[in-house]
PDB file of C-alpha atoms and ligand atoms in Angstrom:
ATOM      1  CA  MET G 193     -90.942  64.005  13.934  1.00 43.00           C
ATOM      2  CA  GLN G 194     -94.267  61.740  14.132  1.00 45.00           C
ATOM      3  CA  SER G 195     -95.079  60.158  10.820  1.00 48.00           C
ATOM      4  CA  THR G 196     -98.404  61.756   9.134  1.00 49.00           C
ATOM      5  CA  LEU G 197     -98.302  58.349   7.282  1.00 54.00           C
ATOM      6  CA  THR G 198    -101.149  56.073   8.239  1.00 58.00           C
ATOM      7  CA  VAL G 199     -99.904  52.848   7.520  1.00 64.00           C
ATOM      8  CA  PRO G 200    -102.160  50.311   9.550  1.00 62.00           C
ATOM      9  CA  GLU G 201    -100.454  48.472  11.994  1.00 79.00           C
ATOM     10  CA  ALA G 202     -96.844  49.940  11.173  1.00 83.00           C
ATOM     11  CA  GLY G 203     -95.393  48.183  14.225  1.00 85.00           C
ATOM     12  CA  ARG G 204     -95.957  44.847  13.007  1.00 92.00           C
ATOM     13  CA  LEU G 205     -94.743  45.501   9.569  1.00 97.00           C
ATOM     14  CA  HIS G 206     -91.654  43.902   7.895  1.00 98.00           C
ATOM     15  CA  VAL G 207     -89.968  46.299   5.334  1.00 98.00           C
ATOM     16  CA  ALA G 208     -86.775  44.601   3.462  1.00 99.00           C
ATOM     17  CA  ILE G 209     -84.956  46.902   1.075  1.00 99.00           C
ATOM     18  CA  ILE G 210     -82.311  45.672  -1.822  1.00 99.00           C
ATOM     19  CA  MET G 211     -80.174  48.673  -1.563  1.00 99.00           C
ATOM     20  CA  ASP G 212     -79.333  49.199  -5.099  1.00 99.00           C
ATOM     21  CA  GLY G 213     -77.901  51.570  -7.806  1.00 99.00           C
ATOM     22  CA  ASN G 214     -74.774  53.156  -6.062  1.00 99.00           C
ATOM     23  CA  GLY G 215     -72.644  52.266  -8.490  1.00 98.00           C
ATOM     24  CA  ARG G 216     -74.755  53.856 -11.611  1.00 98.00           C
ATOM     25  CA  TRP G 217     -75.273  56.923  -9.144  1.00 99.00           C
ATOM     26  CA  ALA G 218     -71.530  57.526  -9.131  1.00 98.00           C
ATOM     27  CA  ALA G 219     -71.090  56.618 -12.845  1.00 98.00           C
ATOM     28  CA  ALA G 220     -73.740  59.364 -13.626  1.00 98.00           C
ATOM     29  CA  ARG G 221     -71.702  61.837 -11.693  1.00 98.00           C
ATOM     30  CA  GLY G 222     -68.183  60.553 -13.311  1.00 98.00           C
ATOM     31  CA  ARG G 223     -67.037  59.645 -10.036  1.00 98.00           C
ATOM     32  CA  PRO G 224     -65.881  55.863  -8.531  1.00 98.00           C
ATOM     33  CA  ARG G 225     -68.325  53.428  -7.838  1.00 98.00           C
ATOM     34  CA  THR G 226     -66.872  53.934  -4.000  1.00 98.00           C
ATOM     35  CA  ALA G 227     -68.375  57.192  -3.933  1.00 98.00           C
ATOM     36  CA  GLY G 228     -71.638  55.654  -4.919  1.00 98.00           C
ATOM     37  CA  HIS G 229     -71.109  53.543  -1.996  1.00 98.00           C
ATOM     38  CA  ARG G 230     -70.251  56.109   0.497  1.00 98.00           C
ATOM     39  CA  ALA G 231     -73.577  58.027  -0.299  1.00 98.00           C
ATOM     40  CA  GLY G 232     -75.125  54.817  -0.266  1.00 98.00           C
ATOM     41  CA  ALA G 233     -74.105  54.741   3.610  1.00 98.00           C
ATOM     42  CA  ARG G 234     -75.592  58.046   4.477  1.00 98.00           C
ATOM     43  CA  ALA G 235     -79.181  56.617   2.674  1.00 98.00           C
ATOM     44  CA  VAL G 236     -78.688  53.642   5.018  1.00 98.00           C
ATOM     45  CA  ARG G 237     -78.758  56.261   8.072  1.00 98.00           C
ATOM     46  CA  ARG G 238     -81.675  57.965   6.402  1.00 98.00           C
ATOM     47  CA  ALA G 239     -83.556  55.064   6.053  1.00 98.00           C
ATOM     48  CA  VAL G 240     -83.001  53.589   9.850  1.00 98.00           C
ATOM     49  CA  GLU G 241     -83.985  57.285  10.855  1.00 98.00           C
ATOM     50  CA  ALA G 242     -87.220  57.075   8.683  1.00 98.00           C
ATOM     51  CA  ALA G 243     -88.121  53.582   9.814  1.00 98.00           C
ATOM     52  CA  VAL G 244     -88.140  54.644  13.528  1.00 98.00           C
ATOM     53  CA  GLU G 245     -90.303  57.645  12.983  1.00 97.00           C
ATOM     54  CA  ILE G 246     -92.601  55.523  11.062  1.00 97.00           C
ATOM     55  CA  GLY G 247     -92.736  53.092  13.878  1.00 97.00           C
ATOM     56  CA  LEU G 248     -91.608  49.906  11.900  1.00 98.00           C
ATOM     57  CA  GLY G 249     -91.440  46.803  13.472  1.00 97.00           C
ATOM     58  CA  THR G 250     -88.736  45.288  11.717  1.00 98.00           C
ATOM     59  CA  MET G 251     -86.343  46.246   8.458  1.00 98.00           C
ATOM     60  CA  THR G 252     -84.211  44.128   6.734  1.00 98.00           C
ATOM     61  CA  LEU G 253     -81.282  45.797   4.449  1.00 99.00           C
ATOM     62  CA  TYR G 254     -79.440  43.856   1.792  1.00 99.00           C
ATOM     63  CA  ALA G 255     -75.840  45.427   2.198  1.00 98.00           C
ATOM     64  CA  PHE G 256     -73.636  42.610   0.786  1.00 98.00           C
ATOM     65  CA  SER G 257     -74.674  39.721  -1.006  1.00 99.00           C
ATOM     66  CA  SER G 258     -72.420  36.251  -0.956  1.00 99.00           C
ATOM     67  CA  ASP G 259     -72.335  36.982  -4.668  1.00 99.00           C
ATOM     68  CA  ASN G 260     -70.804  40.615  -4.227  1.00 98.00           C
ATOM     69  CA  TRP G 261     -67.423  38.768  -3.205  1.00 98.00           C
ATOM     70  CA  LYS G 262     -66.991  38.606  -7.229  1.00 98.00           C
ATOM     71  CA  ARG G 263     -66.319  42.167  -7.217  1.00 98.00           C
ATOM     72  CA  PRO G 264     -62.838  43.793  -7.571  1.00 98.00           C
ATOM     73  CA  ALA G 265     -61.267  43.665  -3.916  1.00 98.00           C
ATOM     74  CA  ASN G 266     -60.525  47.669  -3.814  1.00 98.00           C
ATOM     75  CA  GLU G 267     -64.909  47.825  -4.061  1.00 98.00           C
ATOM     76  CA  VAL G 268     -65.287  44.744  -1.759  1.00 98.00           C
ATOM     77  CA  SER G 269     -63.060  46.258   1.007  1.00 98.00           C
ATOM     78  CA  THR G 270     -64.594  49.612   0.540  1.00 98.00           C
ATOM     79  CA  LEU G 271     -68.334  48.195   0.976  1.00 98.00           C
ATOM     80  CA  LEU G 272     -67.178  45.950   4.430  1.00 98.00           C
ATOM     81  CA  GLY G 273     -65.609  49.138   5.672  1.00 98.00           C
ATOM     82  CA  LEU G 274     -68.369  51.649   5.318  1.00 98.00           C
ATOM     83  CA  PHE G 275     -70.481  48.455   6.898  1.00 98.00           C
ATOM     84  CA  ARG G 276     -67.935  47.864  10.128  1.00 98.00           C
ATOM     85  CA  ASP G 277     -67.892  52.265  10.188  1.00 98.00           C
ATOM     86  CA  TYR G 278     -71.667  52.234  10.047  1.00 98.00           C
ATOM     87  CA  LEU G 279     -71.783  49.774  13.052  1.00 98.00           C
ATOM     88  CA  ARG G 280     -69.294  51.727  14.847  1.00 98.00           C
ATOM     89  CA  GLY G 281     -70.829  55.218  14.322  1.00 98.00           C
ATOM     90  CA  GLN G 282     -74.432  54.275  14.624  1.00 98.00           C
ATOM     91  CA  ALA G 283     -74.923  51.816  17.394  1.00 98.00           C
ATOM     92  CA  ALA G 284     -74.864  54.461  20.157  1.00 98.00           C
ATOM     93  CA  ARG G 285     -77.479  56.177  17.981  1.00 98.00           C
ATOM     94  CA  CYS G 286     -79.412  53.148  17.543  1.00 98.00           C
ATOM     95  CA  LEU G 287     -79.335  52.376  21.269  1.00 98.00           C
ATOM     96  CA  GLU G 288     -80.651  55.708  21.823  1.00 98.00           C
ATOM     97  CA  ARG G 289     -83.522  55.175  19.424  1.00 98.00           C
ATOM     98  CA  GLY G 290     -84.342  51.730  20.255  1.00 98.00           C
ATOM     99  CA  VAL G 291     -83.175  49.993  17.464  1.00 98.00           C
ATOM    100  CA  ARG G 292     -81.878  46.306  18.011  1.00 98.00           C
ATOM    101  CA  VAL G 293     -79.533  45.426  15.524  1.00 98.00           C
ATOM    102  CA  ARG G 294     -78.843  42.038  14.129  1.00 98.00           C
ATOM    103  CA  VAL G 295     -76.880  40.923  11.073  1.00 98.00           C
ATOM    104  CA  VAL G 296     -77.784  38.055   9.366  1.00 98.00           C
ATOM    105  CA  GLY G 297     -75.491  36.010   6.822  1.00 98.00           C
ATOM    106  CA  ARG G 298     -72.421  34.379   6.851  1.00 98.00           C
ATOM    107  CA  ARG G 299     -69.940  35.278   9.584  1.00 98.00           C
ATOM    108  CA  ASP G 300     -66.905  33.226   8.686  1.00 98.00           C
ATOM    109  CA  ARG G 301     -65.244  35.157   6.170  1.00 98.00           C
ATOM    110  CA  LEU G 302     -65.895  38.413   7.199  1.00 98.00           C
ATOM    111  CA  PRO G 303     -62.714  40.405   8.400  1.00 98.00           C
ATOM    112  CA  ALA G 304     -62.254  40.303  12.127  1.00 98.00           C
ATOM    113  CA  ASP G 305     -62.540  43.991  12.222  1.00 98.00           C
ATOM    114  CA  VAL G 306     -65.836  43.820  10.866  1.00 98.00           C
ATOM    115  CA  LEU G 307     -66.793  40.892  12.842  1.00 98.00           C
ATOM    116  CA  ALA G 308     -65.692  42.696  16.085  1.00 98.00           C
ATOM    117  CA  ALA G 309     -68.068  45.755  15.117  1.00 98.00           C
ATOM    118  CA  VAL G 310     -70.759  43.173  14.416  1.00 98.00           C
ATOM    119  CA  GLY G 311     -70.751  41.910  17.929  1.00 98.00           C
ATOM    120  CA  ALA G 312     -70.179  44.992  19.516  1.00 98.00           C
ATOM    121  CA  ALA G 313     -73.582  46.447  18.108  1.00 98.00           C
ATOM    122  CA  GLU G 314     -75.505  43.631  18.558  1.00 98.00           C
ATOM    123  CA  VAL G 315     -74.438  43.128  22.486  1.00 98.00           C
ATOM    124  CA  LEU G 316     -74.784  47.002  22.973  1.00 98.00           C
ATOM    125  CA  THR G 317     -78.489  47.097  21.118  1.00 98.00           C
ATOM    126  CA  ALA G 318     -79.721  43.730  22.670  1.00 98.00           C
ATOM    127  CA  GLY G 319     -82.180  45.289  25.086  1.00 97.00           C
ATOM    128  CA  CYS G 320     -83.677  47.592  22.276  1.00 98.00           C
ATOM    129  CA  ARG G 321     -87.240  46.665  21.315  1.00 97.00           C
ATOM    130  CA  LYS G 322     -88.643  49.548  19.037  1.00 97.00           C
ATOM    131  CA  LEU G 323     -87.366  48.577  15.724  1.00 98.00           C
ATOM    132  CA  ALA G 324     -85.424  45.479  14.534  1.00 98.00           C
ATOM    133  CA  LEU G 325     -82.963  45.751  12.466  1.00 98.00           C
ATOM    134  CA  ARG G 326     -81.429  43.231  10.353  1.00 98.00           C
ATOM    135  CA  LEU G 327     -78.596  43.950   8.151  1.00 98.00           C
ATOM    136  CA  ALA G 328     -77.905  41.363   5.643  1.00 98.00           C
ATOM    137  CA  VAL G 329     -74.177  40.918   5.039  1.00 98.00           C
ATOM    138  CA  ASP G 330     -72.398  37.917   3.132  1.00 98.00           C
ATOM    139  CA  TYR G 331     -75.820  36.973   2.727  1.00 98.00           C
ATOM    140  CA  SER G 332     -77.540  34.410   0.241  1.00 98.00           C
ATOM    141  CA  ALA G 333     -81.200  33.335   0.839  1.00 98.00           C
ATOM    142  CA  ARG G 334     -80.244  29.977  -0.789  1.00 98.00           C
ATOM    143  CA  ASP G 335     -77.415  29.323   1.270  1.00 98.00           C
ATOM    144  CA  ALA G 336     -79.535  30.379   3.947  1.00 98.00           C
ATOM    145  CA  ILE G 337     -82.255  27.752   3.325  1.00 98.00           C
ATOM    146  CA  LEU G 338     -79.512  25.032   2.827  1.00 98.00           C
ATOM    147  CA  GLY G 339     -78.006  25.691   5.847  1.00 98.00           C
ATOM    148  CA  ALA G 340     -81.493  25.394   7.800  1.00 97.00           C
ATOM    149  CA  ALA G 341     -82.021  22.139   6.045  1.00 97.00           C
ATOM    150  CA  SER G 342     -78.730  20.858   7.296  1.00 97.00           C
ATOM    151  CA  ARG G 343     -79.578  21.804  11.077  1.00 96.00           C
ATOM    152  CA  VAL G 344     -82.919  19.888  10.940  1.00 97.00           C
ATOM    153  CA  ARG G 345     -82.531  17.144  13.456  1.00 96.00           C
ATOM    154  CA  PRO G 346     -83.446  13.862  12.014  1.00 95.00           C
ATOM    155  CA  GLU G 347     -86.185  13.296  14.811  1.00 95.00           C
ATOM    156  CA  ASP G 348     -87.810  16.390  13.709  1.00 93.00           C
ATOM    157  CA  ALA G 349     -87.446  15.768   9.741  1.00 91.00           C
ATOM    158  CA  GLY G 350     -90.995  14.267   9.172  1.00 91.00           C
ATOM    159  CA  SER G 351     -93.130  16.623  11.505  1.00 94.00           C
ATOM    160  CA  LEU G 352     -91.172  20.156  11.067  1.00 95.00           C
ATOM    161  CA  ASP G 353     -93.620  22.943  10.610  1.00 96.00           C
ATOM    162  CA  ARG G 354     -92.885  26.146   8.712  1.00 96.00           C
ATOM    163  CA  GLU G 355     -92.100  28.379  12.116  1.00 95.00           C
ATOM    164  CA  SER G 356     -89.611  25.748  13.471  1.00 95.00           C
ATOM    165  CA  PHE G 357     -87.752  25.624   9.855  1.00 97.00           C
ATOM    166  CA  ALA G 358     -87.604  29.460   9.539  1.00 97.00           C
ATOM    167  CA  ARG G 359     -86.221  29.561  13.405  1.00 96.00           C
ATOM    168  CA  LEU G 360     -83.165  27.682  11.745  1.00 97.00           C
ATOM    169  CA  LEU G 361     -82.584  30.197   9.067  1.00 98.00           C
ATOM    170  CA  ASP G 362     -80.654  32.839  11.340  1.00 97.00           C
ATOM    171  CA  PRO G 363     -77.912  30.730  13.331  1.00 95.00           C
ATOM    172  CA  ALA G 364     -76.334  33.790  14.747  1.00 96.00           C
ATOM    173  CA  HIS G 365     -79.329  34.403  16.828  1.00 95.00           C
ATOM    174  CA  PRO G 366     -80.746  31.054  17.794  1.00 90.00           C
ATOM    175  CA  ASP G 367     -82.935  32.787  20.707  1.00 90.00           C
ATOM    176  CA  ALA G 368     -84.489  35.554  18.392  1.00 91.00           C
ATOM    177  CA  GLY G 369     -87.362  33.454  17.080  1.00 92.00           C
ATOM    178  CA  ALA G 370     -87.985  33.305  13.378  1.00 95.00           C
ATOM    179  CA  ALA G 371     -87.993  36.606  11.717  1.00 97.00           C
ATOM    180  CA  PRO G 372     -91.423  37.600  10.390  1.00 97.00           C
ATOM    181  CA  ASP G 373     -92.528  37.294   6.924  1.00 98.00           C
ATOM    182  CA  VAL G 374     -91.615  39.977   4.913  1.00 98.00           C
ATOM    183  CA  ASP G 375     -94.539  42.372   4.287  1.00 98.00           C
ATOM    184  CA  LEU G 376     -93.170  44.664   1.821  1.00 98.00           C
ATOM    185  CA  LEU G 377     -89.990  44.113  -0.460  1.00 98.00           C
ATOM    186  CA  VAL G 378     -88.380  47.480  -2.207  1.00 99.00           C
ATOM    187  CA  ARG G 379     -85.997  47.292  -4.401  1.00 99.00           C
ATOM    188  CA  THR G 380     -84.104  50.524  -5.526  1.00 99.00           C
ATOM    189  CA  GLY G 381     -82.242  51.062  -8.723  1.00 98.00           C
ATOM    190  CA  GLY G 382     -84.486  50.147 -11.278  1.00 98.00           C
ATOM    191  CA  GLU G 383     -84.083  46.300 -11.540  1.00 98.00           C
ATOM    192  CA  ARG G 384     -86.755  43.743 -10.895  1.00 98.00           C
ATOM    193  CA  ARG G 385     -85.263  40.969  -9.224  1.00 98.00           C
ATOM    194  CA  LEU G 386     -84.572  39.510  -5.984  1.00 98.00           C
ATOM    195  CA  SER G 387     -80.813  38.278  -6.425  1.00 99.00           C
ATOM    196  CA  ASP G 388     -81.011  35.843  -3.519  1.00 99.00           C
ATOM    197  CA  PHE G 389     -82.697  38.068  -0.895  1.00 99.00           C
ATOM    198  CA  LEU G 390     -85.181  36.455   1.257  1.00 98.00           C
ATOM    199  CA  LEU G 391     -86.557  34.000  -0.711  1.00 98.00           C
ATOM    200  CA  TRP G 392     -88.275  32.040   2.162  1.00 98.00           C
ATOM    201  CA  GLU G 393     -89.384  34.902   4.103  1.00 98.00           C
ATOM    202  CA  CYS G 394     -90.887  36.955   1.156  1.00 98.00           C
ATOM    203  CA  ALA G 395     -93.070  34.186   0.065  1.00 98.00           C
ATOM    204  CA  TYR G 396     -96.217  36.623   0.104  1.00 98.00           C
ATOM    205  CA  ALA G 397     -94.401  40.011   0.077  1.00 98.00           C
ATOM    206  CA  GLU G 398     -95.694  42.627  -1.936  1.00 98.00           C
ATOM    207  CA  LEU G 399     -93.238  44.023  -4.138  1.00 98.00           C
ATOM    208  CA  CYS G 400     -91.944  47.407  -5.127  1.00 98.00           C
ATOM    209  CA  PHE G 401     -89.572  48.401  -7.486  1.00 98.00           C
ATOM    210  CA  LEU G 402     -88.158  52.081  -7.442  1.00 98.00           C
ATOM    211  CA  PRO G 403     -85.929  53.811 -10.269  1.00 98.00           C
ATOM    212  CA  VAL G 404     -84.616  55.758  -7.318  1.00 99.00           C
ATOM    213  CA  MET G 405     -80.732  54.721  -7.100  1.00 99.00           C
ATOM    214  CA  TRP G 406     -80.086  54.263  -3.203  1.00 99.00           C
ATOM    215  CA  PRO G 407     -78.175  57.122  -2.676  1.00 99.00           C
ATOM    216  CA  ASP G 408     -81.087  59.553  -3.740  1.00 99.00           C
ATOM    217  CA  PHE G 409     -83.438  57.267  -1.198  1.00 98.00           C
ATOM    218  CA  THR G 410     -85.542  59.551   1.575  1.00 98.00           C
ATOM    219  CA  ARG G 411     -87.803  59.200   3.907  1.00 98.00           C
ATOM    220  CA  ALA G 412     -90.412  60.208   0.945  1.00 98.00           C
ATOM    221  CA  HIS G 413     -89.535  57.045  -0.971  1.00 98.00           C
ATOM    222  CA  LEU G 414     -90.146  54.933   1.950  1.00 98.00           C
ATOM    223  CA  GLU G 415     -93.305  56.497   2.895  1.00 97.00           C
ATOM    224  CA  ALA G 416     -94.549  56.296  -0.871  1.00 98.00           C
ATOM    225  CA  ALA G 417     -93.748  52.747  -0.939  1.00 98.00           C
ATOM    226  CA  LEU G 418     -95.731  52.266   2.247  1.00 97.00           C
ATOM    227  CA  SER G 419     -98.863  54.265   0.845  1.00 97.00           C
ATOM    228  CA  ASP G 420     -98.781  51.988  -1.978  1.00 97.00           C
ATOM    229  CA  PHE G 421     -98.488  48.553   0.203  1.00 97.00           C
ATOM    230  CA  ALA G 422    -101.542  50.174   1.966  1.00 96.00           C
ATOM    231  CA  SER G 423    -103.902  50.443  -0.933  1.00 96.00           C
ATOM    232  CA  ARG G 424    -103.067  46.501  -1.963  1.00 96.00           C
ATOM    233  CA  GLU G 425    -104.956  43.847  -0.849  1.00 96.00           C
ATOM    234  CA  ARG G 426    -103.421  40.900   0.233  1.00 96.00           C
ATOM    235  CA  ARG G 427    -105.381  37.423  -0.253  1.00 97.00           C
ATOM    236  CA  PHE G 428    -102.649  34.827   0.723  1.00 97.00           C
ATOM    237  CA  GLY G 429    -104.616  32.371  -1.393  1.00 97.00           C
ATOM    238  CA  ALA G 430    -107.898  33.167  -0.186  1.00 97.00           C
ATOM    239  CA  LEU G 431    -110.796  35.162  -1.911  1.00 95.00           C
ATOM    240  CA  SER G 432    -110.751  38.916  -2.058  1.00 91.00           C
ATOM    241  CA  ARG G 433    -112.924  40.842   0.285  1.00 86.00           C
ATOM    242  CA  ALA G 434    -115.113  41.983  -2.558  1.00 88.00           C
ATOM    243  CA  ALA G 435    -115.389  38.209  -3.920  1.00 91.00           C
ATOM    244  CA  SER G 436    -116.306  36.575  -0.573  1.00 86.00           C
ATOM    245  CA  ALA G 437    -118.625  39.063   0.560  1.00 82.00           C
TER     246      ALA G 437
HETATM  247  C1  IPE P 216     -75.619  48.215  -4.294  1.00 78.12           C
HETATM  248  O1  IPE P 216     -75.523  49.176  -5.274  1.00 78.12           O
HETATM  249  C2  IPE P 216     -74.992  48.037  -3.139  1.00 78.12           C
HETATM  250  C3  IPE P 216     -74.350  46.790  -3.203  1.00 78.12           C
HETATM  251  C4  IPE P 216     -74.775  45.884  -4.281  1.00 78.12           C
HETATM  252  C5  IPE P 216     -73.415  46.437  -2.442  1.00 78.12           C
HETATM  253  P1  IPE P 216     -74.491  48.394  -6.478  1.00 78.12           P
HETATM  254  O2  IPE P 216     -72.943  48.484  -6.209  1.00 78.12           O
HETATM  255  O3  IPE P 216     -75.200  47.127  -6.548  1.00 78.12           O
HETATM  256  O4  IPE P 216     -75.105  49.322  -7.776  1.00 78.12           O
HETATM  257  P2  IPE P 216     -75.191  49.238  -9.416  1.00 78.12           P
HETATM  258  O5  IPE P 216     -76.176  48.285  -9.462  1.00 78.12           O
HETATM  259  O6  IPE P 216     -73.586  48.545  -9.909  1.00 78.12           O
HETATM  260  O7  IPE P 216     -75.722  50.574  -9.980  1.00 78.12           O
HETATM  261  C1  IPE P 217     -78.235  43.036  -4.848  1.00 78.12           C
HETATM  262  O1  IPE P 217     -77.766  43.876  -5.776  1.00 78.12           O
HETATM  263  C2  IPE P 217     -76.985  42.988  -3.617  1.00 78.12           C
HETATM  264  C3  IPE P 217     -77.255  44.068  -2.644  1.00 78.12           C
HETATM  265  C4  IPE P 217     -77.963  45.107  -2.727  1.00 78.12           C
HETATM  266  C5  IPE P 217     -76.251  44.139  -1.478  1.00 78.12           C
HETATM  267  P1  IPE P 217     -76.612  43.333  -6.830  1.00 78.12           P
HETATM  268  O2  IPE P 217     -76.327  44.560  -7.694  1.00 78.12           O
HETATM  269  O3  IPE P 217     -75.764  42.636  -6.457  1.00 78.12           O
HETATM  270  O4  IPE P 217     -77.610  42.357  -7.905  1.00 78.12           O
HETATM  271  P2  IPE P 217     -77.403  41.904  -9.412  1.00 78.12           P
HETATM  272  O5  IPE P 217     -76.071  41.428  -9.507  1.00 78.12           O
HETATM  273  O6  IPE P 217     -78.068  43.190  -9.981  1.00 78.12           O
HETATM  274  O7  IPE P 217     -78.376  41.000  -9.654  1.00 78.12           O
HETATM  275 MG1   MG P 218     -76.412  46.343  -8.236  1.00 78.12          MG
END
C-alpha cells in the first residue's frame, strides 16, 4: 500500500525512535515485563513495514541502551534474544523490501549468537537501497562520541570538520559514510528525555514525545508524527521565512 501522506522528500528523512513503554504496557495488563518486550518486537515489525511504505530514507530504532545492562539478567537475555530472533526472522523480509540493516553500538559485549545474527542480516541486506534501517543495540551516544574522538588521527585533529568526525561515530561500518542528521526524533511511552540516544545526530532534530506505549505503536502514530513534523518550520539558526521575506 502506498502512503497517502505527503511528507516532502520522505526519502531523505531520517526518523529515529526511542521505543519506550514496554514494561508499563505489560504492567497495565498484569503481565511480566518480558511480555511487553515480546509485544514490542511485533511493533518493531510494524514500524519497519510502515517506514518502507511511507518511503523514509533512514530509520534508527533504539533497541537496547548501554545502560539497559543494569536490568535483571532475565530481562536482558529476553531483550537480546528477541533482537536476535528479529534479525533471524526478518532479514529475508528486509532483503525482499529493500531494507538495508545496520546495527550500531558496541559489539564486544553481545553474546555470540546475537553477533552471528547481526553479521548475517548485515551481509544479506548489504545491497539494499530503499530504507536504511539502523538498530541501536548496546548503544550510548556519549560512548559513540568518545570512541569517535579516540579515532581522530593526530594529523587531522586541528582541522577536522563535522562530516569527517561523524563518519567516525559508527566504526562497524567504515564505508557507510556518516549517518544523516536526524530530522525527527520520536519517543513513545510519555517520557521527555533522550536517554543517551543520538546526541550528535539530533543537533537540529524535531522532537516528538508520544504518550502511546511502544507495543501499541502503529503506522498511524508514525504518520501523525510525520504530519506534525511537516507542519514545523526548521530554521537551523537562521530567520523564519516570514521574518526574512
Ligand atoms: C523499552 O521499554 C524497551 C527497552 C528500554 C529496552 P521499557 O522496558 O523501558 O519499558 P518501561 O519504560 O519500563 O515501561
Ligand atoms: C531508553 O529507554 C532505551 C531504549 C528505549 C532502548 P529507557 O527506558 O532505558 O530509558 P530511561 O531509563 O527511562 O531514561
Ligand atoms: Mg523505559
